PDB file of C-alpha atoms and ligand atoms in Angstrom:
ATOM      1  CA  MET A   8      90.852  99.751 111.776  1.00  0.00           C
ATOM      2  CA  LYS A   9      94.187 101.324 112.862  1.00  0.00           C
ATOM      3  CA  ILE A  10      94.970 104.173 110.503  1.00  0.00           C
ATOM      4  CA  GLY A  11      98.082 106.195 110.253  1.00  0.00           C
ATOM      5  CA  ILE A  12      97.966 109.705 108.680  1.00  0.00           C
ATOM      6  CA  LEU A  13     101.369 111.217 107.841  1.00  0.00           C
ATOM      7  CA  GLY A  14     100.698 114.908 108.275  1.00  0.00           C
ATOM      8  CA  SER A  15      99.344 117.376 110.849  1.00  0.00           C
ATOM      9  CA  GLY A  16      97.875 120.125 108.433  1.00  0.00           C
ATOM     10  CA  GLN A  17      94.257 120.739 107.601  1.00  0.00           C
ATOM     11  CA  VAL A  18      94.045 117.783 105.335  1.00  0.00           C
ATOM     12  CA  ALA A  19      95.417 115.363 107.896  1.00  0.00           C
ATOM     13  CA  THR A  20      93.074 116.620 110.676  1.00  0.00           C
ATOM     14  CA  THR A  21      90.046 116.859 108.407  1.00  0.00           C
ATOM     15  CA  ILE A  22      90.387 113.249 107.239  1.00  0.00           C
ATOM     16  CA  GLY A  23      91.370 112.213 110.775  1.00  0.00           C
ATOM     17  CA  HIS A  24      88.209 113.530 112.275  1.00  0.00           C
ATOM     18  CA  LYS A  25      86.005 111.778 109.627  1.00  0.00           C
ATOM     19  CA  LEU A  26      87.852 108.563 110.285  1.00  0.00           C
ATOM     20  CA  ILE A  27      87.338 108.825 114.044  1.00  0.00           C
ATOM     21  CA  GLN A  28      83.606 109.593 113.509  1.00  0.00           C
ATOM     22  CA  LEU A  29      83.464 106.351 111.504  1.00  0.00           C
ATOM     23  CA  GLY A  30      84.930 104.439 114.437  1.00  0.00           C
ATOM     24  CA  HIS A  31      88.549 103.957 113.559  1.00  0.00           C
ATOM     25  CA  GLN A  32      91.566 104.558 115.548  1.00  0.00           C
ATOM     26  CA  VAL A  33      93.907 107.209 114.020  1.00  0.00           C
ATOM     27  CA  MET A  34      97.362 108.352 114.728  1.00  0.00           C
ATOM     28  CA  LEU A  35      98.816 111.514 113.038  1.00  0.00           C
ATOM     29  CA  GLY A  36     102.563 111.692 112.281  1.00  0.00           C
ATOM     30  CA  SER A  37     104.873 114.539 112.145  1.00  0.00           C
ATOM     31  CA  ARG A  38     108.465 115.464 112.023  1.00  0.00           C
ATOM     32  CA  THR A  39     108.388 115.722 115.888  1.00  0.00           C
ATOM     33  CA  GLN A  40     106.563 113.601 118.454  1.00  0.00           C
ATOM     34  CA  ASN A  41     104.761 116.557 120.096  1.00  0.00           C
ATOM     35  CA  ASN A  42     103.605 118.683 117.160  1.00  0.00           C
ATOM     36  CA  GLU A  43     101.376 121.364 118.442  1.00  0.00           C
ATOM     37  CA  LYS A  44      98.697 121.068 115.637  1.00  0.00           C
ATOM     38  CA  ALA A  45      98.502 117.371 116.129  1.00  0.00           C
ATOM     39  CA  ALA A  46      98.229 117.794 119.893  1.00  0.00           C
ATOM     40  CA  ALA A  47      95.239 120.094 119.522  1.00  0.00           C
ATOM     41  CA  TRP A  48      93.639 117.665 117.182  1.00  0.00           C
ATOM     42  CA  VAL A  49      94.132 114.698 119.460  1.00  0.00           C
ATOM     43  CA  LYS A  50      92.632 116.821 122.411  1.00  0.00           C
ATOM     44  CA  ALA A  51      89.512 117.548 120.265  1.00  0.00           C
ATOM     45  CA  ALA A  52      89.130 114.184 118.698  1.00  0.00           C
ATOM     46  CA  GLY A  53      89.172 112.025 121.861  1.00  0.00           C
ATOM     47  CA  SER A  54      90.502 108.657 123.091  1.00  0.00           C
ATOM     48  CA  ALA A  55      90.578 107.040 119.530  1.00  0.00           C
ATOM     49  CA  ALA A  56      93.063 109.766 118.402  1.00  0.00           C
ATOM     50  CA  SER A  57      96.802 109.780 118.908  1.00  0.00           C
ATOM     51  CA  GLN A  58      99.945 111.397 117.665  1.00  0.00           C
ATOM     52  CA  GLY A  59     103.669 110.430 117.032  1.00  0.00           C
ATOM     53  CA  THR A  60     106.463 110.823 114.538  1.00  0.00           C
ATOM     54  CA  PHE A  61     106.131 109.818 110.888  1.00  0.00           C
ATOM     55  CA  ALA A  62     107.558 106.511 111.774  1.00  0.00           C
ATOM     56  CA  ASP A  63     105.235 106.060 114.695  1.00  0.00           C
ATOM     57  CA  ALA A  64     102.077 106.737 112.648  1.00  0.00           C
ATOM     58  CA  ALA A  65     103.382 104.535 109.690  1.00  0.00           C
ATOM     59  CA  ARG A  66     104.023 101.639 112.242  1.00  0.00           C
ATOM     60  CA  PHE A  67     100.743 102.135 113.789  1.00  0.00           C
ATOM     61  CA  GLY A  68      98.503 102.155 110.637  1.00  0.00           C
ATOM     62  CA  GLU A  69      97.201  99.105 108.789  1.00  0.00           C
ATOM     63  CA  LEU A  70      96.213 101.649 106.253  1.00  0.00           C
ATOM     64  CA  LEU A  71      98.136 104.813 105.629  1.00  0.00           C
ATOM     65  CA  TRP A  72      97.552 108.288 104.229  1.00  0.00           C
ATOM     66  CA  ASN A  73     100.118 110.702 102.911  1.00  0.00           C
ATOM     67  CA  CYS A  74      98.963 114.206 103.833  1.00  0.00           C
ATOM     68  CA  THR A  75     102.151 116.016 103.766  1.00  0.00           C
ATOM     69  CA  SER A  76     103.381 119.002 101.748  1.00  0.00           C
ATOM     70  CA  GLY A  77     104.241 117.693  98.259  1.00  0.00           C
ATOM     71  CA  LEU A  78     107.584 119.413  98.267  1.00  0.00           C
ATOM     72  CA  HIS A  79     108.569 117.278 101.321  1.00  0.00           C
ATOM     73  CA  SER A  80     106.575 114.049 100.940  1.00  0.00           C
ATOM     74  CA  LEU A  81     109.555 112.118  99.882  1.00  0.00           C
ATOM     75  CA  ASP A  82     111.434 113.367 102.997  1.00  0.00           C
ATOM     76  CA  ALA A  83     108.477 112.545 105.164  1.00  0.00           C
ATOM     77  CA  LEU A  84     108.051 108.981 103.848  1.00  0.00           C
ATOM     78  CA  ARG A  85     111.922 108.428 104.297  1.00  0.00           C
ATOM     79  CA  GLU A  86     111.473 109.439 107.826  1.00  0.00           C
ATOM     80  CA  ALA A  87     108.539 107.122 108.246  1.00  0.00           C
ATOM     81  CA  ARG A  88     110.943 104.147 107.192  1.00  0.00           C
ATOM     82  CA  GLU A  89     110.297 101.637 104.536  1.00  0.00           C
ATOM     83  CA  ASP A  90     109.996  98.751 106.792  1.00  0.00           C
ATOM     84  CA  ASN A  91     106.863 100.463 108.448  1.00  0.00           C
ATOM     85  CA  LEU A  92     105.218 101.036 105.065  1.00  0.00           C
ATOM     86  CA  ARG A  93     106.022  97.659 103.412  1.00  0.00           C
ATOM     87  CA  GLY A  94     102.855  95.736 102.169  1.00  0.00           C
ATOM     88  CA  LYS A  95     100.517  98.637 103.162  1.00  0.00           C
ATOM     89  CA  THR A  96      98.145 100.765 101.062  1.00  0.00           C
ATOM     90  CA  LEU A  97      99.271 104.313 101.171  1.00  0.00           C
ATOM     91  CA  ILE A  98      96.511 106.775  99.999  1.00  0.00           C
ATOM     92  CA  ASP A  99      98.400 109.798  98.607  1.00  0.00           C
ATOM     93  CA  VAL A 100      96.455 113.172  98.591  1.00  0.00           C
ATOM     94  CA  SER A 101      99.434 115.277  98.127  1.00  0.00           C
ATOM     95  CA  ASN A 102     100.227 117.836  95.484  1.00  0.00           C
ATOM     96  CA  PRO A 103     103.644 118.931  94.080  1.00  0.00           C
ATOM     97  CA  LEU A 104     102.780 122.670  94.613  1.00  0.00           C
ATOM     98  CA  ASP A 105     105.688 125.169  94.821  1.00  0.00           C
ATOM     99  CA  PHE A 106     104.524 128.656  96.220  1.00  0.00           C
ATOM    100  CA  SER A 107     108.065 129.988  96.319  1.00  0.00           C
ATOM    101  CA  GLN A 108     107.222 132.480  93.564  1.00  0.00           C
ATOM    102  CA  GLY A 109     103.727 133.342  94.892  1.00  0.00           C
ATOM    103  CA  PHE A 110     100.290 132.531  93.835  1.00  0.00           C
ATOM    104  CA  PRO A 111      99.419 130.647  91.623  1.00  0.00           C
ATOM    105  CA  PRO A 112     101.966 127.969  92.456  1.00  0.00           C
ATOM    106  CA  PHE A 113     104.004 125.914  89.928  1.00  0.00           C
ATOM    107  CA  LEU A 114     104.356 122.190  89.894  1.00  0.00           C
ATOM    108  CA  SER A 115     107.707 120.928  91.246  1.00  0.00           C
ATOM    109  CA  VAL A 116     107.168 117.729  89.369  1.00  0.00           C
ATOM    110  CA  CYS A 117     105.130 117.134  86.224  1.00  0.00           C
ATOM    111  CA  ASN A 118     104.661 116.183  82.668  1.00  0.00           C
ATOM    112  CA  THR A 119     106.836 113.203  82.222  1.00  0.00           C
ATOM    113  CA  THR A 120     106.578 111.947  85.889  1.00  0.00           C
ATOM    114  CA  SER A 121     104.401 112.759  88.990  1.00  0.00           C
ATOM    115  CA  LEU A 122     104.917 112.985  92.826  1.00  0.00           C
ATOM    116  CA  ALA A 123     102.751 109.673  93.129  1.00  0.00           C
ATOM    117  CA  GLU A 124     105.231 107.886  90.777  1.00  0.00           C
ATOM    118  CA  GLN A 125     108.154 109.139  92.659  1.00  0.00           C
ATOM    119  CA  LEU A 126     106.740 107.919  95.939  1.00  0.00           C
ATOM    120  CA  GLN A 127     105.923 104.521  94.374  1.00  0.00           C
ATOM    121  CA  ALA A 128     109.286 104.237  93.011  1.00  0.00           C
ATOM    122  CA  ALA A 129     110.874 105.062  96.491  1.00  0.00           C
ATOM    123  CA  LEU A 130     108.492 102.568  98.103  1.00  0.00           C
ATOM    124  CA  PRO A 131     108.269  99.589  95.663  1.00  0.00           C
ATOM    125  CA  GLU A 132     106.666  97.293  98.285  1.00  0.00           C
ATOM    126  CA  THR A 133     103.980  99.872  99.337  1.00  0.00           C
ATOM    127  CA  HIS A 134     100.786 100.120  97.325  1.00  0.00           C
ATOM    128  CA  VAL A 135     100.577 103.930  96.579  1.00  0.00           C
ATOM    129  CA  VAL A 136      97.020 104.990  95.271  1.00  0.00           C
ATOM    130  CA  LYS A 137      96.561 108.609  94.383  1.00  0.00           C
ATOM    131  CA  ALA A 138      93.103 109.951  95.226  1.00  0.00           C
ATOM    132  CA  LEU A 139      91.284 113.071  96.425  1.00  0.00           C
ATOM    133  CA  ASN A 140      94.079 115.482  95.544  1.00  0.00           C
ATOM    134  CA  THR A 141      91.631 117.287  93.079  1.00  0.00           C
ATOM    135  CA  VAL A 142      89.415 118.583  95.839  1.00  0.00           C
ATOM    136  CA  THR A 143      89.690 120.730  98.829  1.00  0.00           C
ATOM    137  CA  CYS A 144      89.678 118.831 102.098  1.00  0.00           C
ATOM    138  CA  SER A 145      86.031 119.694 103.196  1.00  0.00           C
ATOM    139  CA  VAL A 146      84.862 118.101  99.999  1.00  0.00           C
ATOM    140  CA  MET A 147      87.198 115.055 100.247  1.00  0.00           C
ATOM    141  CA  VAL A 148      85.215 113.803 103.289  1.00  0.00           C
ATOM    142  CA  ASP A 149      81.854 115.241 102.550  1.00  0.00           C
ATOM    143  CA  PRO A 150      81.165 115.351  98.759  1.00  0.00           C
ATOM    144  CA  ALA A 151      77.509 115.825  99.257  1.00  0.00           C
ATOM    145  CA  ARG A 152      78.192 119.491 100.246  1.00  0.00           C
ATOM    146  CA  LEU A 153      78.546 120.107  96.485  1.00  0.00           C
ATOM    147  CA  GLY A 154      75.574 118.159  95.282  1.00  0.00           C
ATOM    148  CA  PRO A 155      74.730 114.440  94.587  1.00  0.00           C
ATOM    149  CA  LYS A 156      77.021 113.601  91.600  1.00  0.00           C
ATOM    150  CA  HIS A 157      80.430 114.813  90.718  1.00  0.00           C
ATOM    151  CA  ASP A 158      83.767 112.998  90.169  1.00  0.00           C
ATOM    152  CA  ILE A 159      86.760 111.734  91.926  1.00  0.00           C
ATOM    153  CA  PHE A 160      89.734 109.858  90.492  1.00  0.00           C
ATOM    154  CA  VAL A 161      91.948 107.021  91.647  1.00  0.00           C
ATOM    155  CA  SER A 162      95.390 105.982  90.224  1.00  0.00           C
ATOM    156  CA  GLY A 163      97.464 103.035  91.325  1.00  0.00           C
ATOM    157  CA  ASN A 164      99.414  99.994  90.226  1.00  0.00           C
ATOM    158  CA  ASN A 165      97.924  97.439  92.702  1.00  0.00           C
ATOM    159  CA  GLU A 166      94.296  96.492  91.819  1.00  0.00           C
ATOM    160  CA  ASP A 167      93.387  95.284  95.371  1.00  0.00           C
ATOM    161  CA  ALA A 168      94.711  98.428  96.956  1.00  0.00           C
ATOM    162  CA  LYS A 169      92.730 100.442  94.495  1.00  0.00           C
ATOM    163  CA  ALA A 170      89.599  98.438  95.133  1.00  0.00           C
ATOM    164  CA  LEU A 171      90.089  99.161  98.957  1.00  0.00           C
ATOM    165  CA  VAL A 172      90.411 102.990  98.152  1.00  0.00           C
ATOM    166  CA  VAL A 173      87.424 102.928  96.017  1.00  0.00           C
ATOM    167  CA  MET A 174      85.292 101.188  98.813  1.00  0.00           C
ATOM    168  CA  ILE A 175      86.679 103.900 101.258  1.00  0.00           C
ATOM    169  CA  LEU A 176      85.646 106.671  98.993  1.00  0.00           C
ATOM    170  CA  LYS A 177      82.160 105.391  98.177  1.00  0.00           C
ATOM    171  CA  GLU A 178      81.111 103.667 101.405  1.00  0.00           C
ATOM    172  CA  TRP A 179      82.928 105.726 103.919  1.00  0.00           C
ATOM    173  CA  PHE A 180      83.081 109.150 102.554  1.00  0.00           C
ATOM    174  CA  GLY A 181      79.953 109.003 100.145  1.00  0.00           C
ATOM    175  CA  TRP A 182      81.462 109.595  96.762  1.00  0.00           C
ATOM    176  CA  SER A 183      78.896 108.221  94.124  1.00  0.00           C
ATOM    177  CA  SER A 184      81.379 108.554  91.070  1.00  0.00           C
ATOM    178  CA  VAL A 185      84.899 107.196  91.362  1.00  0.00           C
ATOM    179  CA  ILE A 186      86.841 107.057  88.010  1.00  0.00           C
ATOM    180  CA  ASP A 187      89.766 104.597  87.820  1.00  0.00           C
ATOM    181  CA  LEU A 188      92.265 106.236  85.530  1.00  0.00           C
ATOM    182  CA  GLY A 189      94.613 103.363  85.515  1.00  0.00           C
ATOM    183  CA  ASP A 190      98.164 102.847  86.911  1.00  0.00           C
ATOM    184  CA  ILE A 191     100.100 105.237  89.026  1.00  0.00           C
ATOM    185  CA  LYS A 192     101.398 107.110  86.004  1.00  0.00           C
ATOM    186  CA  SER A 193      97.866 108.323  85.462  1.00  0.00           C
ATOM    187  CA  ALA A 194      98.397 110.666  88.426  1.00  0.00           C
ATOM    188  CA  ARG A 195     100.281 112.911  86.157  1.00  0.00           C
ATOM    189  CA  GLY A 196      96.947 113.996  84.963  1.00  0.00           C
ATOM    190  CA  THR A 197      95.261 114.610  88.335  1.00  0.00           C
ATOM    191  CA  GLU A 198      98.390 116.455  89.726  1.00  0.00           C
ATOM    192  CA  ALA A 199      98.751 118.577  86.701  1.00  0.00           C
ATOM    193  CA  TYR A 200      94.958 119.517  86.984  1.00  0.00           C
ATOM    194  CA  LEU A 201      96.152 121.603  90.066  1.00  0.00           C
ATOM    195  CA  LEU A 202      97.468 124.241  87.484  1.00  0.00           C
ATOM    196  CA  LEU A 203      93.721 124.705  86.554  1.00  0.00           C
ATOM    197  CA  TRP A 204      92.322 124.130  90.134  1.00  0.00           C
ATOM    198  CA  THR A 205      94.426 126.865  91.667  1.00  0.00           C
ATOM    199  CA  ARG A 206      93.417 129.396  88.856  1.00  0.00           C
ATOM    200  CA  LEU A 207      89.819 128.426  89.355  1.00  0.00           C
ATOM    201  CA  TYR A 208      90.349 129.011  93.039  1.00  0.00           C
ATOM    202  CA  GLY A 209      91.726 132.458  92.365  1.00  0.00           C
ATOM    203  CA  HIS A 210      88.794 133.115  90.146  1.00  0.00           C
ATOM    204  CA  LEU A 211      85.884 131.816  92.495  1.00  0.00           C
ATOM    205  CA  LYS A 212      87.579 132.842  95.788  1.00  0.00           C
ATOM    206  CA  SER A 213      86.573 129.572  97.064  1.00  0.00           C
ATOM    207  CA  GLY A 214      87.919 126.031  97.023  1.00  0.00           C
ATOM    208  CA  GLU A 215      84.430 124.480  97.238  1.00  0.00           C
ATOM    209  CA  PHE A 216      84.130 123.165  93.627  1.00  0.00           C
ATOM    210  CA  ASN A 217      84.644 120.051  91.594  1.00  0.00           C
ATOM    211  CA  ILE A 218      84.732 118.406  88.331  1.00  0.00           C
ATOM    212  CA  GLN A 219      81.493 116.889  86.897  1.00  0.00           C
ATOM    213  CA  LEU A 220      82.119 115.077  83.601  1.00  0.00           C
ATOM    214  CA  VAL A 221      79.612 115.896  81.005  1.00  0.00           C
ATOM    215  CA  ARG A 222      79.757 113.477  77.885  1.00  0.00           C
ATOM    216  CA  ARG A 223      77.626 112.290  75.058  1.00  0.00           C
ATOM    217  CA  GLU A 224      75.795 109.179  75.702  1.00  0.00           C
ATOM    218  CA  LEU A 225      77.231 106.335  73.429  1.00  0.00           C
TER     219      LEU A 225
HETATM  220  N1  NAP B 415      94.467 121.836 101.845  1.00  0.00           N
HETATM  221  C1  NAP B 415      93.687 121.120 101.032  1.00  0.00           C
HETATM  222  O1  NAP B 415      92.375 121.236 100.970  1.00  0.00           O
HETATM  223  C2  NAP B 415      94.347 120.268  99.953  1.00  0.00           C
HETATM  224  C3  NAP B 415      93.417 119.623  99.020  1.00  0.00           C
HETATM  225  C4  NAP B 415      94.045 118.678  98.265  1.00  0.00           C
HETATM  226  C5  NAP B 415      95.447 118.275  98.287  1.00  0.00           C
HETATM  227  N2  NAP B 415      96.156 118.878  99.289  1.00  0.00           N
HETATM  228  C6  NAP B 415      97.527 118.372  99.552  1.00  0.00           C
HETATM  229  O2  NAP B 415      97.481 117.690 100.820  1.00  0.00           O
HETATM  230  C7  NAP B 415      98.783 117.871 101.358  1.00  0.00           C
HETATM  231  C8  NAP B 415      98.617 118.430 102.814  1.00  0.00           C
HETATM  232  O3  NAP B 415      98.121 119.710 102.734  1.00  0.00           O
HETATM  233  P1  NAP B 415      97.864 120.583 104.005  1.00  0.00           P
HETATM  234  O4  NAP B 415      97.384 121.909 103.647  1.00  0.00           O
HETATM  235  O5  NAP B 415      97.023 119.767 104.984  1.00  0.00           O
HETATM  236  O6  NAP B 415      99.260 120.700 104.639  1.00  0.00           O
HETATM  237  P2  NAP B 415     100.811 121.232 104.214  1.00  0.00           P
HETATM  238  O7  NAP B 415     100.999 122.495 104.964  1.00  0.00           O
HETATM  239  O8  NAP B 415     100.916 121.232 102.851  1.00  0.00           O
HETATM  240  O9  NAP B 415     101.674 120.133 104.888  1.00  0.00           O
HETATM  241  C9  NAP B 415     101.869 119.933 106.172  1.00  0.00           C
HETATM  242  C10 NAP B 415     102.617 118.577 106.469  1.00  0.00           C
HETATM  243  O10 NAP B 415     103.840 118.607 105.643  1.00  0.00           O
HETATM  244  C11 NAP B 415     104.963 118.237 106.601  1.00  0.00           C
HETATM  245  N3  NAP B 415     106.279 118.836 106.188  1.00  0.00           N
HETATM  246  C12 NAP B 415     106.408 120.199 105.978  1.00  0.00           C
HETATM  247  N4  NAP B 415     107.665 120.530 105.616  1.00  0.00           N
HETATM  248  C13 NAP B 415     108.331 119.296 105.840  1.00  0.00           C
HETATM  249  C14 NAP B 415     109.739 118.841 105.787  1.00  0.00           C
HETATM  250  N5  NAP B 415     110.688 119.581 105.380  1.00  0.00           N
HETATM  251  N6  NAP B 415     109.855 117.474 105.819  1.00  0.00           N
HETATM  252  C15 NAP B 415     108.962 116.595 106.149  1.00  0.00           C
HETATM  253  N7  NAP B 415     107.730 117.101 106.276  1.00  0.00           N
HETATM  254  C16 NAP B 415     107.370 118.217 106.117  1.00  0.00           C
HETATM  255  C17 NAP B 415     104.433 118.867 107.856  1.00  0.00           C
HETATM  256  O11 NAP B 415     105.150 118.182 108.976  1.00  0.00           O
HETATM  257  P3  NAP B 415     104.927 118.462 110.477  1.00  0.00           P
HETATM  258  O12 NAP B 415     103.645 117.737 110.975  1.00  0.00           O
HETATM  259  O13 NAP B 415     106.243 118.069 111.185  1.00  0.00           O
HETATM  260  O14 NAP B 415     104.779 120.000 110.630  1.00  0.00           O
HETATM  261  C18 NAP B 415     103.018 118.586 107.872  1.00  0.00           C
HETATM  262  O15 NAP B 415     102.725 117.339 108.433  1.00  0.00           O
HETATM  263  C19 NAP B 415      99.533 118.785 100.367  1.00  0.00           C
HETATM  264  O16 NAP B 415     100.462 118.016  99.673  1.00  0.00           O
HETATM  265  C20 NAP B 415      98.489 119.612  99.554  1.00  0.00           C
HETATM  266  O17 NAP B 415      99.028 119.990  98.280  1.00  0.00           O
HETATM  267  C21 NAP B 415      95.625 119.819 100.101  1.00  0.00           C
END
């Protein structure tokens, strides 16, 4: 499959490597055509890898990922252009983290809305599915590194797009437990979890942890 990843940071390159290993063609998108980090990734990833602008990657991909800084995701998607995103599934891993006052960050969007809802509102004909934003990127693509069973979440309005993302999480990335929280508004919960995630990170000095739900059997 042709996959476009908006982003050139560690999440984009980690997911990109995994998708290339799985046999897909991947283009990373940036503000500029010749982004240095994307160029280094293309060199390391081989002939199935390519780079371009946000618009190039969005046009290229049959399936799209938003791996841009949460503070700038709306700008990045605007640059990607609505006509390149129309009708496609966009897996949104971004978090609205604002580090302008240091660590831990605060959320730039929260409570009565979420970044995922803002992206969906800006792109009404794109199927935004929030996923994987609650774990560090090494765990996103290799959940087994933390053990056999722990939980990941999806939120989105389009059931077919969500089913595609659940398949990708389970069959491509190896997640055994995917919890469908409901429509895109439910991303308010997973984005706000970053308030706890960042504090756990500060406490544990590592991002390699995740949620494992424990509940009373009914
Ligand atoms: N790091 C993790 O393990 C992790 C885990 C869960 C979720 N996330 C979320 O995943 C996203 C990506 O994280 P990351 O650490 O890989 O990268 P990042 O540093 O948060 O974001 C890098 C990307 O944001 C773009 N960007 C920055 N400023 C921009 C602007 N003014 N306008 C348009 N685009 C702009 C950059 O564009 P250029 O390519 O042009 O430089 C680059 O592609 C973030 O939202 C983060 O919160 C990260």
